[in-house]
CSV table of C-alpha atoms in Angstrom, one decimal:
chain,number,residue,atom,x,y,z
A,216,MET,CA,27.7,-90.2,-146.7
A,217,SER,CA,26.6,-93.8,-146.4
A,218,PRO,CA,23.3,-95.0,-147.7
A,219,PRO,CA,20.4,-95.3,-145.3
A,220,VAL,CA,20.2,-98.7,-143.5
A,221,PRO,CA,17.0,-100.4,-144.7
A,222,THR,CA,14.3,-101.3,-142.2
A,223,GLY,CA,14.1,-105.0,-141.3
A,224,ASP,CA,11.0,-105.4,-143.4
A,225,GLU,CA,12.6,-103.7,-146.4
A,226,LEU,CA,15.7,-105.8,-146.1
A,227,VAL,CA,13.6,-109.0,-146.0
A,228,ARG,CA,11.5,-107.9,-149.0
A,229,VAL,CA,14.5,-107.1,-151.1
A,230,LEU,CA,16.6,-110.1,-150.2
A,231,ALA,CA,13.6,-112.5,-150.7
A,232,THR,CA,12.9,-110.9,-154.0
A,233,LEU,CA,16.5,-111.2,-155.2
A,234,SER,CA,16.8,-114.8,-154.0
A,235,ASN,CA,15.0,-116.1,-157.0
A,236,PRO,CA,17.2,-117.0,-160.0
A,237,HIS,CA,14.5,-115.9,-162.5
A,238,ARG,CA,14.3,-112.5,-160.9
A,239,LEU,CA,18.1,-112.1,-160.9
A,240,ARG,CA,18.0,-112.8,-164.6
A,241,VAL,CA,15.3,-110.2,-165.1
A,242,VAL,CA,17.3,-107.6,-163.2
A,243,ALA,CA,20.4,-108.5,-165.2
A,244,ALA,CA,18.6,-108.2,-168.5
A,245,LEU,CA,17.0,-104.8,-167.5
A,246,ALA,CA,20.4,-103.5,-166.4
A,247,GLY,CA,21.2,-103.3,-170.1
A,248,GLY,CA,18.3,-100.9,-170.6
A,249,ARG,CA,14.5,-100.8,-170.5
A,250,ASN,CA,12.5,-103.4,-172.3
A,251,TYR,CA,8.9,-104.4,-172.9
A,252,VAL,CA,7.4,-107.6,-171.6
A,253,SER,CA,7.1,-109.6,-174.9
A,254,ARG,CA,10.7,-108.9,-175.9
A,255,LEU,CA,12.0,-109.5,-172.4
A,256,ALA,CA,10.1,-112.9,-172.2
A,257,ARG,CA,11.7,-114.0,-175.6
A,258,GLU,CA,15.1,-112.9,-174.5
A,259,LEU,CA,14.9,-114.8,-171.2
A,260,ASP,CA,13.1,-117.7,-172.8
A,261,ILE,CA,10.2,-117.7,-170.2
A,262,SER,CA,6.5,-117.3,-170.7
A,263,ARG,CA,5.0,-113.8,-170.5
A,264,ALA,CA,2.7,-115.0,-167.6
A,265,LEU,CA,5.7,-116.2,-165.6
A,266,LEU,CA,7.6,-113.0,-166.4
A,267,GLN,CA,4.7,-110.9,-165.3
A,268,VAL,CA,4.7,-112.6,-161.9
A,269,HIS,CA,8.4,-111.9,-161.4
A,270,LEU,CA,8.1,-108.3,-162.6
A,271,LYS,CA,5.3,-107.6,-160.2
A,272,LYS,CA,7.4,-108.9,-157.3
A,273,LEU,CA,10.4,-106.9,-158.4
A,274,GLU,CA,8.2,-103.8,-158.8
A,275,ALA,CA,6.7,-104.3,-155.3
A,276,ALA,CA,10.2,-104.5,-153.8
A,277,GLY,CA,11.1,-101.2,-155.6
A,278,LEU,CA,13.7,-102.8,-157.7
A,279,VAL,CA,12.1,-102.0,-161.1
A,280,THR,CA,9.5,-99.6,-162.4
A,281,SER,CA,7.1,-99.8,-165.3
A,282,ARG,CA,5.5,-97.4,-167.7
A,283,LEU,CA,2.7,-98.0,-170.2
A,284,GLU,CA,3.4,-96.4,-173.6
A,285,LEU,CA,1.6,-96.5,-176.9
A,286,SER,CA,3.5,-97.8,-179.9
A,287,GLU,CA,3.2,-96.0,-183.3
A,288,ASP,CA,0.4,-98.4,-184.3
A,289,GLY,CA,-1.6,-97.5,-181.1
A,290,LYS,CA,-0.7,-100.7,-179.3
A,291,ALA,CA,-0.2,-100.4,-175.5
A,292,MET,CA,3.2,-101.6,-174.4
A,293,LYS,CA,4.4,-101.9,-170.8
A,294,PHE,CA,8.1,-101.1,-170.5
A,295,TYR,CA,10.2,-102.0,-167.4
A,296,GLU,CA,13.5,-100.6,-166.3
A,297,VAL,CA,15.7,-101.4,-163.3
A,298,ASN,CA,15.9,-98.8,-160.5
A,299,ALA,CA,19.4,-97.9,-159.3
A,300,PHE,CA,20.0,-99.8,-156.1
A,301,ALA,CA,22.9,-101.2,-154.0
A,302,VAL,CA,22.8,-103.9,-151.4
A,303,THR,CA,25.6,-103.5,-148.9
A,304,LEU,CA,25.2,-105.3,-145.6
A,305,THR,CA,27.4,-105.3,-142.5
A,306,PRO,CA,26.6,-107.3,-139.3
A,307,GLN,CA,25.7,-103.9,-137.7
A,308,ASP,CA,23.3,-103.1,-140.5
A,309,ILE,CA,21.5,-106.4,-139.8
A,310,VAL,CA,21.4,-105.7,-136.0
A,311,THR,CA,19.8,-102.3,-136.8
A,312,ALA,CA,17.4,-103.8,-139.3
A,313,VAL,CA,16.3,-106.6,-137.0
A,314,GLN,CA,15.1,-104.0,-134.5
A,315,THR,CA,12.6,-102.7,-137.0
A,316,LEU,CA,11.1,-106.0,-138.1
A,317,THR,CA,7.4,-106.3,-137.9
A,318,PRO,CA,6.5,-108.7,-135.1
A,319,ALA,CA,5.6,-112.2,-136.3
A,320,ASP,CA,1.9,-112.0,-135.1
A,321,GLN,CA,1.4,-108.7,-137.1
A,322,ARG,CA,3.1,-110.1,-140.1
A,323,ASP,CA,0.8,-113.1,-140.1
A,324,GLU,CA,-2.3,-110.9,-139.9
A,325,ARG,CA,-1.0,-108.8,-142.8
A,326,ASP,CA,-0.2,-111.9,-144.8
A,327,GLU,CA,-3.7,-113.2,-144.2
A,328,LYS,CA,-5.3,-110.0,-145.3
A,329,GLY,CA,-3.2,-110.0,-148.5
A,330,ALA,CA,-4.2,-113.6,-149.2
A,331,ALA,CA,-7.8,-112.7,-148.9
A,332,ARG,CA,-7.6,-110.2,-151.8
């Protein structure tokens, strides 16, 4: 059985998220196993603040998940792990996905509401 074809909006969200080299590096690092923010930032040699931005985008796209855990000394630590996913596209998949894209005028309204937050 073939995987479900993503909607146009899902396809755009995932491809846009993966188009950033920092986010690709984060996914690659997490493919080796779950990790917490501070250690991951050190391993990738980027600031925790910048890493948080990329992790939030990856999580919003459904590519990673997070879980808050307490360490033995009672310190809260946020762990991230990569979700299993596969991106396989055929021209017909794109034709199907394009038919489900949110119209541009509705996307603009949604983007403006998100920017107002």
